Amino acid sequence: CEVCMNTCPSKEKALVMEPIDSQKEVEAANWEFAMTIPVKDKLWNKFSVKGSQFCQPLLEFSGACAGCGETPYVKLLTQLFGDRMMMSNATGCTSIWAAAAPSMPYTTNAEGKGPAWSNSLFEDSAEFGFGLYLGVKKIRNKVAELMQEAISLDIPQELKEAFQEWLEGMYNAEASKAATAKILPLLEGQTNPVIQGIADRKDFLIKKSNWAFGGDGWGYDIGYGGLDHVVASGEDINILVLDTEVYSNTGGQSSKSTPAAAIAKFAAAGKKTKKKDLGAMAMTYGYVYVAQVAMGADQAQCVKAFKEAEEYPGPSLIICYSSCINHGINMTKSQQEMAKAVKAGYWHLYRYNPLLKEEGKNPFILDSKEPELDSFRDFIMSETRYSSLAKLFPGQAEALFQKTQADAKERYEFYKKLAEG
Ligand SMILES: Cc1ncc(C[n+]2csc(CCOP(=O)(O)OP(=O)(O)O)c2C)c(N)n1
């Protein structure tokens, strides 16, 4: 798809494209060799742009369109949390490129750990993911009860200490991993029924990272009721909306995320109404972590938002700008398109972290710079979904272009006010 080549920051052009027939033989051998090299994911802070890329992607060889803007976000998530992830996936492109049966691009690491993935209906990814989360919570609470009981029994001191350590860190991913590594070998040969009960549930000792995914058709429209219900619950679940601003998988129907003036199915003469601000709606709860990201515009902000959302001990919603073939752009530069969208003030980057309130700080951080609104028109006219409106409906196009620019400006002013407290 050439995205890697166009995105690689190396000035020396570390990556170049060559015809496959000239490369197959020599590169096949290199690939085999590369696959024998162990993953070196402990060399850097994995929650940095560079460090994250030393972690093994547990999503590979998907069936997505070349240049898809959705897959890089999910690949990054699997690099950060994939060994303990549990995902529910709304039907849409994210489920179709992820399960082009009989192949499955989600994979496991050398320890056999990888994302547990399942596809819900188009309508109910949030509810389905919430059910998975509640099931895990119930089982882990039972483990905690059994460990508390076990500590009062006549069992080896080492095991008591390991159980105590787990109880203290059960909601912390790294602490639960460390305690689990101590517990598992000590469980062997134990016959006490209480300890047996813990051993039966050993897959749940490491804190899970629970996610519900889907596109904007799901998150903004059809699955919104469920999404709202789940974020309102206050429970520790993460929601990822891959926002292509249309129903991509069924051919590009308009959603509430589609901005005014964009041509989409059901909006053949350009959408008349403003894009819904899903993030702002979720922020009104005050206890939901909310972020808007665009990987191609700011990779560091994206990694930071994923980390903060996952660690936040409550509901999180991340809305990811995802370039798509439906936009009518050069997909080999889909990441650069995201950067242009942010620069022009078409899309904004922010993080709303309720934890900051406890420190007496403003929870809203506007991460994108003051947009260059002069380039807004150039940006939208570079995408066929907008430029074709001028050709097809010249009489109404100008008013809609002005409206969509005014909508984007209004949105930015709103975020600016939030950032100023
Ligand atoms: C119950 C149900 N309703 C409708 C559909 C048809 N359908 C499948 S994917 C899709 C659109 C998905 O759009 P979006 O949520 O924006 O995700 P994207 O494809 O853009 O990633 C629709 C309408 C379906 N498969 N199942």
Coordinates of N, CA and C in Angstrom, one line a residue, residues 77-180:
L77 N -2.8 -0.8 19.1 CA -3.4 -1.3 20.4 C -2.9 -2.7 20.7
T78 N -2.8 -3.5 19.7 CA -2.3 -4.9 20.0 C -0.8 -4.9 20.4
Q79 N 0.0 -3.9 19.9 CA 1.4 -3.8 20.4 C 1.4 -3.4 21.8
L80 N 0.5 -2.6 22.3 CA 0.6 -2.1 23.6 C -0.1 -3.0 24.6
F81 N -1.2 -3.6 24.2 CA -2.0 -4.4 25.2 C -2.4 -5.8 24.7
G82 N -2.0 -6.2 23.5 CA -2.5 -7.4 22.8 C -2.4 -8.7 23.6
D83 N -1.4 -8.8 24.5 CA -1.2 -10.1 25.2 C -2.3 -10.3 26.2
R84 N -3.1 -9.2 26.5 CA -4.2 -9.4 27.6 C -5.5 -8.7 27.1
M85 N -5.6 -8.6 25.8 CA -6.8 -7.9 25.3 C -8.0 -8.8 25.1
M86 N -9.2 -8.3 25.3 CA -10.4 -9.0 25.0 C -11.2 -8.0 24.3
M87 N -11.6 -8.3 23.0 CA -12.3 -7.3 22.2 C -13.6 -7.8 21.7
S88 N -14.6 -6.9 21.7 CA -15.8 -7.1 20.9 C -15.8 -6.2 19.8
N89 N -16.2 -6.6 18.6 CA -16.1 -5.9 17.4 C -17.4 -5.8 16.7
A90 N -17.9 -4.6 16.5 CA -19.1 -4.4 15.8 C -18.9 -4.8 14.3
T91 N -20.0 -5.3 13.7 CA -19.8 -5.6 12.2 C -19.6 -4.3 11.5
G92 N -18.7 -4.4 10.5 CA -18.3 -3.2 9.8 C -16.9 -3.5 9.2
C93 N -16.2 -2.6 8.6 CA -14.9 -2.9 8.0 C -14.0 -3.5 9.1
T94 N -14.0 -3.0 10.3 CA -13.1 -3.5 11.3 C -13.3 -5.0 11.6
S95 N -14.5 -5.5 11.4 CA -14.7 -6.9 11.6 C -14.5 -7.7 10.3
I96 N -14.7 -7.0 9.2 CA -14.5 -7.8 7.9 C -13.0 -7.9 7.6
W97 N -12.2 -6.9 7.7 CA -10.8 -7.1 7.5 C -10.1 -7.9 8.6
A98 N -10.8 -8.0 9.7 CA -10.3 -8.8 10.8 C -10.7 -10.2 10.8
A99 N -11.6 -10.6 10.0 CA -12.0 -12.0 10.0 C -12.4 -12.4 8.6
A100 N -11.5 -12.3 7.7 CA -11.8 -12.8 6.3 C -11.7 -14.3 6.3
A101 N -12.7 -14.9 6.9 CA -12.7 -16.4 7.1 C -12.2 -17.1 5.8
P102 N -11.4 -18.1 5.9 CA -11.0 -18.8 7.1 C -9.7 -18.2 7.7
S103 N -9.2 -17.1 7.2 CA -8.0 -16.6 7.8 C -8.3 -15.6 8.9
M104 N -7.4 -15.4 9.8 CA -7.7 -14.5 11.0 C -6.4 -13.7 11.2
P105 N -6.4 -12.4 11.0 CA -5.1 -11.6 11.2 C -4.6 -11.4 12.6
Y106 N -5.5 -11.7 13.6 CA -5.1 -11.6 15.0 C -4.2 -12.8 15.3
T107 N -3.1 -12.6 16.0 CA -2.2 -13.7 16.3 C -1.8 -13.7 17.7
T108 N -0.8 -14.6 18.0 CA -0.3 -14.7 19.4 C 1.2 -14.5 19.5
N109 N 1.7 -14.2 20.6 CA 3.1 -14.0 20.8 C 3.8 -15.3 21.1
A110 N 5.1 -15.3 21.4 CA 5.8 -16.5 21.6 C 5.3 -17.3 22.8
E111 N 4.6 -16.6 23.8 CA 4.0 -17.3 24.9 C 2.6 -17.8 24.6
G112 N 2.2 -17.6 23.4 CA 0.8 -18.1 23.0 C -0.3 -17.1 23.5
K113 N 0.1 -15.9 23.9 CA -0.9 -15.0 24.3 C -1.2 -14.0 23.2
G114 N -2.5 -13.7 23.0 CA -2.9 -12.7 22.0 C -4.3 -12.2 22.3
P115 N -4.8 -11.3 21.5 CA -6.1 -10.8 21.7 C -7.2 -11.9 21.6
A116 N -8.2 -11.8 22.5 CA -9.4 -12.7 22.4 C -10.4 -11.8 21.7
W117 N -10.8 -12.2 20.5 CA -11.7 -11.4 19.6 C -13.0 -12.0 19.3
S118 N -14.0 -11.3 19.3 CA -15.3 -11.8 18.9 C -16.1 -10.7 18.2
N119 N -16.9 -11.1 17.3 CA -17.7 -10.1 16.5 C -19.2 -10.1 17.0
S120 N -19.6 -8.9 17.3 CA -21.0 -8.8 17.8 C -21.8 -8.5 16.5
L121 N -23.1 -8.1 16.7 CA -23.9 -7.6 15.7 C -23.4 -6.2 15.3
F122 N -23.8 -5.6 14.2 CA -23.5 -4.2 13.9 C -23.9 -3.3 15.0
E123 N -25.1 -3.6 15.6 CA -25.7 -2.7 16.6 C -25.1 -2.7 18.0
D124 N -24.5 -3.8 18.4 CA -24.4 -4.0 19.9 C -22.9 -4.3 20.4
S125 N -21.9 -3.7 19.7 CA -20.6 -4.0 20.2 C -20.3 -3.5 21.6
A126 N -20.9 -2.4 22.0 CA -20.6 -1.9 23.3 C -21.3 -2.8 24.3
E127 N -22.5 -3.2 24.1 CA -23.2 -4.0 25.1 C -22.5 -5.4 25.1
F128 N -22.1 -5.9 24.0 CA -21.5 -7.2 23.9 C -20.1 -7.2 24.7
G129 N -19.4 -6.1 24.4 CA -18.1 -5.9 25.1 C -18.3 -5.7 26.6
F130 N -19.4 -5.1 27.0 CA -19.7 -4.9 28.4 C -20.0 -6.2 29.1
G131 N -20.7 -7.1 28.4 CA -21.0 -8.4 28.9 C -19.7 -9.2 29.2
L132 N -18.8 -9.1 28.2 CA -17.5 -9.8 28.4 C -16.8 -9.3 29.6
Y133 N -16.8 -7.9 29.7 CA -16.2 -7.3 30.8 C -16.8 -7.7 32.1
L134 N -18.1 -7.7 32.2 CA -18.8 -8.1 33.5 C -18.4 -9.5 33.9
G135 N -18.4 -10.4 32.8 CA -18.0 -11.8 33.1 C -16.6 -11.9 33.7
V136 N -15.7 -11.2 33.1 CA -14.3 -11.2 33.6 C -14.3 -10.6 35.1
K137 N -15.0 -9.6 35.3 CA -15.0 -8.9 36.6 C -15.5 -9.9 37.7
K138 N -16.6 -10.6 37.4 CA -17.2 -11.6 38.3 C -16.2 -12.7 38.6
I139 N -15.5 -13.2 37.6 CA -14.6 -14.3 37.8 C -13.4 -13.8 38.7
R140 N -12.9 -12.6 38.4 CA -11.7 -12.1 39.1 C -12.1 -11.8 40.6
N141 N -13.3 -11.3 40.8 CA -13.8 -11.1 42.2 C -13.8 -12.4 42.9
K142 N -14.2 -13.5 42.2 CA -14.3 -14.8 42.9 C -12.8 -15.3 43.2
V143 N -11.9 -15.0 42.3 CA -10.5 -15.3 42.6 C -10.0 -14.6 43.8
A144 N -10.4 -13.3 43.9 CA -10.0 -12.5 45.1 C -10.5 -13.1 46.4
E145 N -11.8 -13.6 46.3 CA -12.4 -14.2 47.5 C -11.7 -15.5 47.9
L146 N -11.4 -16.3 46.9 CA -10.7 -17.5 47.1 C -9.3 -17.3 47.7
M147 N -8.6 -16.3 47.2 CA -7.2 -16.0 47.7 C -7.3 -15.5 49.1
Q148 N -8.3 -14.7 49.4 CA -8.4 -14.2 50.8 C -8.7 -15.4 51.8
E149 N -9.5 -16.4 51.3 CA -9.8 -17.6 52.1 C -8.5 -18.4 52.2
A150 N -7.8 -18.5 51.1 CA -6.6 -19.4 51.1 C -5.5 -18.9 52.1
I151 N -5.4 -17.6 52.2 CA -4.4 -17.0 53.1 C -4.6 -17.4 54.5
S152 N -5.9 -17.6 54.9 CA -6.1 -18.0 56.3 C -6.0 -19.5 56.5
L153 N -5.7 -20.3 55.4 CA -5.5 -21.7 55.6 C -4.1 -22.1 55.8
D154 N -3.9 -23.4 56.1 CA -2.5 -23.9 56.3 C -1.9 -24.3 54.9
I155 N -1.4 -23.3 54.2 CA -0.7 -23.5 52.9 C 0.7 -22.9 53.0
P156 N 1.5 -23.2 52.0 CA 2.9 -22.7 52.1 C 3.0 -21.1 52.1
Q157 N 3.9 -20.7 53.0 CA 4.0 -19.2 53.2 C 4.3 -18.4 51.9
E158 N 5.1 -19.1 51.0 CA 5.4 -18.4 49.7 C 4.1 -18.1 48.9
L159 N 3.2 -19.1 48.9 CA 2.0 -19.0 48.2 C 1.1 -17.9 48.8
K160 N 1.1 -17.8 50.2 CA 0.3 -16.8 50.9 C 0.8 -15.4 50.4
E161 N 2.2 -15.3 50.4 CA 2.8 -14.0 50.0 C 2.4 -13.6 48.6
A162 N 2.5 -14.6 47.7 CA 2.1 -14.3 46.3 C 0.7 -13.9 46.1
F163 N -0.2 -14.6 46.9 CA -1.6 -14.2 46.8 C -1.9 -12.8 47.3
Q164 N -1.2 -12.5 48.4 CA -1.3 -11.1 49.0 C -0.8 -10.1 48.0
E165 N 0.3 -10.4 47.3 CA 0.8 -9.5 46.3 C -0.3 -9.3 45.2
W166 N -0.9 -10.4 44.8 CA -1.9 -10.3 43.7 C -3.1 -9.4 44.1
L167 N -3.5 -9.7 45.4 CA -4.7 -9.0 45.9 C -4.4 -7.5 45.9
E168 N -3.2 -7.1 46.2 CA -2.8 -5.7 46.3 C -2.7 -5.0 44.9
G169 N -2.4 -5.8 43.9 CA -2.2 -5.3 42.5 C -3.1 -5.8 41.5
M170 N -4.3 -6.4 41.9 CA -5.1 -7.1 40.9 C -5.7 -6.2 39.8
Y171 N -5.8 -4.9 40.1 CA -6.4 -4.0 39.0 C -5.3 -3.3 38.3
N172 N -4.0 -3.6 38.5 CA -2.9 -3.0 37.8 C -2.3 -4.0 36.9
A173 N -2.2 -3.7 35.6 CA -1.7 -4.7 34.6 C -0.4 -5.3 35.0
E174 N 0.6 -4.4 35.2 CA 2.0 -4.9 35.4 C 2.1 -5.6 36.8
A175 N 1.4 -5.1 37.8 CA 1.5 -5.7 39.1 C 0.8 -7.1 39.1
S176 N -0.3 -7.2 38.4 CA -1.0 -8.5 38.3 C -0.2 -9.5 37.5
K177 N 0.6 -9.0 36.5 CA 1.5 -9.9 35.7 C 2.6 -10.5 36.6
A178 N 3.2 -9.5 37.4 CA 4.3 -10.0 38.2 C 3.8 -11.0 39.3
A179 N 2.7 -10.7 39.9 CA 2.2 -11.6 40.9 C 1.8 -13.0 40.3
T180 N 1.2 -12.9 39.1 CA 0.8 -14.1 38.4 C 2.0 -15.0 38.1

